[in-house]
Amino acid sequence: MTPFTASAQTEIQWWHSMGGALGDWVNDLAKDFNASQKDYKIVPTYKGSYDESMAGAIAAFRAGNAPHILQVFEVGTATMMASKGAIVPVGQVMQQAAPSSTT
């Protein structure tokens, strides 16, 4: 008999400001990704307008429970970049996560 091994998915909180049809598209995108694999579960959450979601994310960061991913608008990017330690640009995350070359 093979022993049963349980492993939990890594849950990724994704806060966004896409309402209506675009919000439906975001939810479908996450649903499709979640169905395509078992290691991660994307949880998209509508957080209101861009200003509301950014304010909420800043408050969540200060409280120690910021989302893993936050969609911000271009004007909000400067505010987030000025918040020392609050964000990591996605390009940096991708570079750190890339497998290193063996050559």
PDB file of C-alpha atoms in Angstrom:
ATOM      1  CA  MET A   1       0.000   0.000   0.000  1.00  0.00           C
ATOM      2  CA  THR A   2       1.347   3.412  -0.956  1.00  0.00           C
ATOM      3  CA  PRO A   3       1.275   5.952   1.892  1.00  0.00           C
ATOM      4  CA  PHE A   4      -0.946   8.955   1.316  1.00  0.00           C
ATOM      5  CA  THR A   5       0.910  12.247   1.292  1.00  0.00           C
ATOM      6  CA  ALA A   6      -1.035  15.460   1.617  1.00  0.00           C
ATOM      7  CA  SER A   7       0.413  18.712   0.423  1.00  0.00           C
ATOM      8  CA  ALA A   8      -1.256  22.084   0.610  1.00  0.00           C
ATOM      9  CA  GLN A   9      -1.356  24.515  -2.261  1.00  0.00           C
ATOM     10  CA  THR A  10       0.514  27.763  -1.849  1.00  0.00           C
ATOM     11  CA  GLU A  11      -2.172  30.434  -1.812  1.00  0.00           C
ATOM     12  CA  ILE A  12      -1.389  33.694  -3.609  1.00  0.00           C
ATOM     13  CA  GLN A  13      -3.521  36.717  -2.710  1.00  0.00           C
ATOM     14  CA  TRP A  14      -4.017  39.007  -5.730  1.00  0.00           C
ATOM     15  CA  TRP A  15      -5.721  42.337  -5.060  1.00  0.00           C
ATOM     16  CA  HIS A  16      -7.000  44.189  -8.103  1.00  0.00           C
ATOM     17  CA  SER A  17      -9.261  47.041  -9.210  1.00  0.00           C
ATOM     18  CA  MET A  18     -10.947  45.419 -12.174  1.00  0.00           C
ATOM     19  CA  GLY A  19     -14.724  45.571 -11.901  1.00  0.00           C
ATOM     20  CA  GLY A  20     -17.467  44.467 -14.279  1.00  0.00           C
ATOM     21  CA  ALA A  21     -16.469  42.463 -17.350  1.00  0.00           C
ATOM     22  CA  LEU A  22     -12.752  43.002 -16.663  1.00  0.00           C
ATOM     23  CA  GLY A  23     -13.230  41.689 -13.135  1.00  0.00           C
ATOM     24  CA  ASP A  24     -14.941  38.620 -14.581  1.00  0.00           C
ATOM     25  CA  TRP A  25     -11.954  38.181 -16.901  1.00  0.00           C
ATOM     26  CA  VAL A  26      -9.525  38.378 -13.948  1.00  0.00           C
ATOM     27  CA  ASN A  27     -11.559  35.757 -12.066  1.00  0.00           C
ATOM     28  CA  ASP A  28     -11.621  33.491 -15.137  1.00  0.00           C
ATOM     29  CA  LEU A  29      -7.871  33.923 -15.607  1.00  0.00           C
ATOM     30  CA  ALA A  30      -7.231  32.848 -12.012  1.00  0.00           C
ATOM     31  CA  LYS A  31      -9.712  29.972 -12.303  1.00  0.00           C
ATOM     32  CA  ASP A  32      -8.013  28.686 -15.467  1.00  0.00           C
ATOM     33  CA  PHE A  33      -4.563  28.962 -13.898  1.00  0.00           C
ATOM     34  CA  ASN A  34      -5.724  27.189 -10.747  1.00  0.00           C
ATOM     35  CA  ALA A  35      -7.216  24.359 -12.827  1.00  0.00           C
ATOM     36  CA  SER A  36      -3.976  23.987 -14.814  1.00  0.00           C
ATOM     37  CA  GLN A  37      -1.814  22.945 -11.862  1.00  0.00           C
ATOM     38  CA  LYS A  38      -1.982  21.930  -8.192  1.00  0.00           C
ATOM     39  CA  ASP A  39       0.932  23.767  -6.540  1.00  0.00           C
ATOM     40  CA  TYR A  40      -0.531  27.269  -6.357  1.00  0.00           C
ATOM     41  CA  LYS A  41      -3.950  28.777  -5.857  1.00  0.00           C
ATOM     42  CA  ILE A  42      -4.477  32.346  -7.051  1.00  0.00           C
ATOM     43  CA  VAL A  43      -7.167  34.159  -5.049  1.00  0.00           C
ATOM     44  CA  PRO A  44      -8.195  37.335  -6.889  1.00  0.00           C
ATOM     45  CA  THR A  45      -9.954  39.929  -4.746  1.00  0.00           C
ATOM     46  CA  TYR A  46     -11.586  43.109  -6.016  1.00  0.00           C
ATOM     47  CA  LYS A  47     -10.532  45.967  -3.703  1.00  0.00           C
ATOM     48  CA  GLY A  48     -12.378  48.906  -5.252  1.00  0.00           C
ATOM     49  CA  SER A  49     -10.870  51.766  -7.218  1.00  0.00           C
ATOM     50  CA  TYR A  50      -7.140  52.040  -7.790  1.00  0.00           C
ATOM     51  CA  ASP A  51      -6.898  54.612  -4.994  1.00  0.00           C
ATOM     52  CA  GLU A  52      -8.886  52.383  -2.632  1.00  0.00           C
ATOM     53  CA  SER A  53      -6.856  49.284  -3.409  1.00  0.00           C
ATOM     54  CA  MET A  54      -3.566  51.147  -3.017  1.00  0.00           C
ATOM     55  CA  ALA A  55      -4.641  52.666   0.309  1.00  0.00           C
ATOM     56  CA  GLY A  56      -5.821  49.241   1.471  1.00  0.00           C
ATOM     57  CA  ALA A  57      -2.559  47.607   0.457  1.00  0.00           C
ATOM     58  CA  ILE A  58      -0.491  50.249   2.249  1.00  0.00           C
ATOM     59  CA  ALA A  59      -2.568  49.735   5.404  1.00  0.00           C
ATOM     60  CA  ALA A  60      -2.253  45.949   5.039  1.00  0.00           C
ATOM     61  CA  PHE A  61       1.530  46.259   4.611  1.00  0.00           C
ATOM     62  CA  ARG A  62       1.793  48.348   7.774  1.00  0.00           C
ATOM     63  CA  ALA A  63      -0.312  45.751   9.615  1.00  0.00           C
ATOM     64  CA  GLY A  64       1.907  42.938   8.344  1.00  0.00           C
ATOM     65  CA  ASN A  65      -0.635  41.254   6.062  1.00  0.00           C
ATOM     66  CA  ALA A  66      -0.126  42.727   2.594  1.00  0.00           C
ATOM     67  CA  PRO A  67      -1.289  40.795  -0.476  1.00  0.00           C
ATOM     68  CA  HIS A  68       1.263  38.873  -2.507  1.00  0.00           C
ATOM     69  CA  ILE A  69       0.280  40.704  -5.701  1.00  0.00           C
ATOM     70  CA  LEU A  70      -1.250  44.157  -6.040  1.00  0.00           C
ATOM     71  CA  GLN A  71      -2.366  45.664  -9.326  1.00  0.00           C
ATOM     72  CA  VAL A  72      -1.719  49.420  -9.286  1.00  0.00           C
ATOM     73  CA  PHE A  73      -2.156  52.096 -11.901  1.00  0.00           C
ATOM     74  CA  GLU A  74       0.807  53.955 -13.372  1.00  0.00           C
ATOM     75  CA  VAL A  75       0.383  57.027 -11.138  1.00  0.00           C
ATOM     76  CA  GLY A  76       0.319  54.789  -8.043  1.00  0.00           C
ATOM     77  CA  THR A  77       3.587  53.150  -9.004  1.00  0.00           C
ATOM     78  CA  ALA A  78       5.626  56.131  -7.769  1.00  0.00           C
ATOM     79  CA  THR A  79       3.859  56.008  -4.397  1.00  0.00           C
ATOM     80  CA  MET A  80       4.525  52.299  -4.062  1.00  0.00           C
ATOM     81  CA  MET A  81       8.172  52.627  -5.122  1.00  0.00           C
ATOM     82  CA  ALA A  82       8.674  55.351  -2.497  1.00  0.00           C
ATOM     83  CA  SER A  83       7.304  53.028   0.208  1.00  0.00           C
ATOM     84  CA  LYS A  84      10.626  51.500   1.192  1.00  0.00           C
ATOM     85  CA  GLY A  85      10.319  47.735   1.510  1.00  0.00           C
ATOM     86  CA  ALA A  86       6.614  47.665   0.679  1.00  0.00           C
ATOM     87  CA  ILE A  87       6.967  46.249  -2.821  1.00  0.00           C
ATOM     88  CA  VAL A  88       9.259  44.187  -4.966  1.00  0.00           C
ATOM     89  CA  PRO A  89       9.021  44.889  -8.707  1.00  0.00           C
ATOM     90  CA  VAL A  90       7.813  41.829 -10.630  1.00  0.00           C
ATOM     91  CA  GLY A  91      10.906  41.909 -12.852  1.00  0.00           C
ATOM     92  CA  GLN A  92      13.102  41.481  -9.776  1.00  0.00           C
ATOM     93  CA  VAL A  93      10.948  38.611  -8.504  1.00  0.00           C
ATOM     94  CA  MET A  94      11.181  36.866 -11.871  1.00  0.00           C
ATOM     95  CA  GLN A  95      14.938  37.323 -12.011  1.00  0.00           C
ATOM     96  CA  GLN A  96      15.382  35.885  -8.503  1.00  0.00           C
ATOM     97  CA  ALA A  97      13.092  32.934  -9.254  1.00  0.00           C
ATOM     98  CA  ALA A  98      14.750  32.013 -12.556  1.00  0.00           C
ATOM     99  CA  PRO A  99      16.856  28.869 -12.417  1.00  0.00           C
ATOM    100  CA  SER A 100      20.538  29.677 -12.550  1.00  0.00           C
ATOM    101  CA  SER A 101      22.507  28.549 -15.553  1.00  0.00           C
ATOM    102  CA  THR A 102      24.946  25.688 -15.070  1.00  0.00           C
ATOM    103  CA  THR A 103      27.249  26.902 -17.823  1.00  0.00           C
TER     104      THR A 103
END
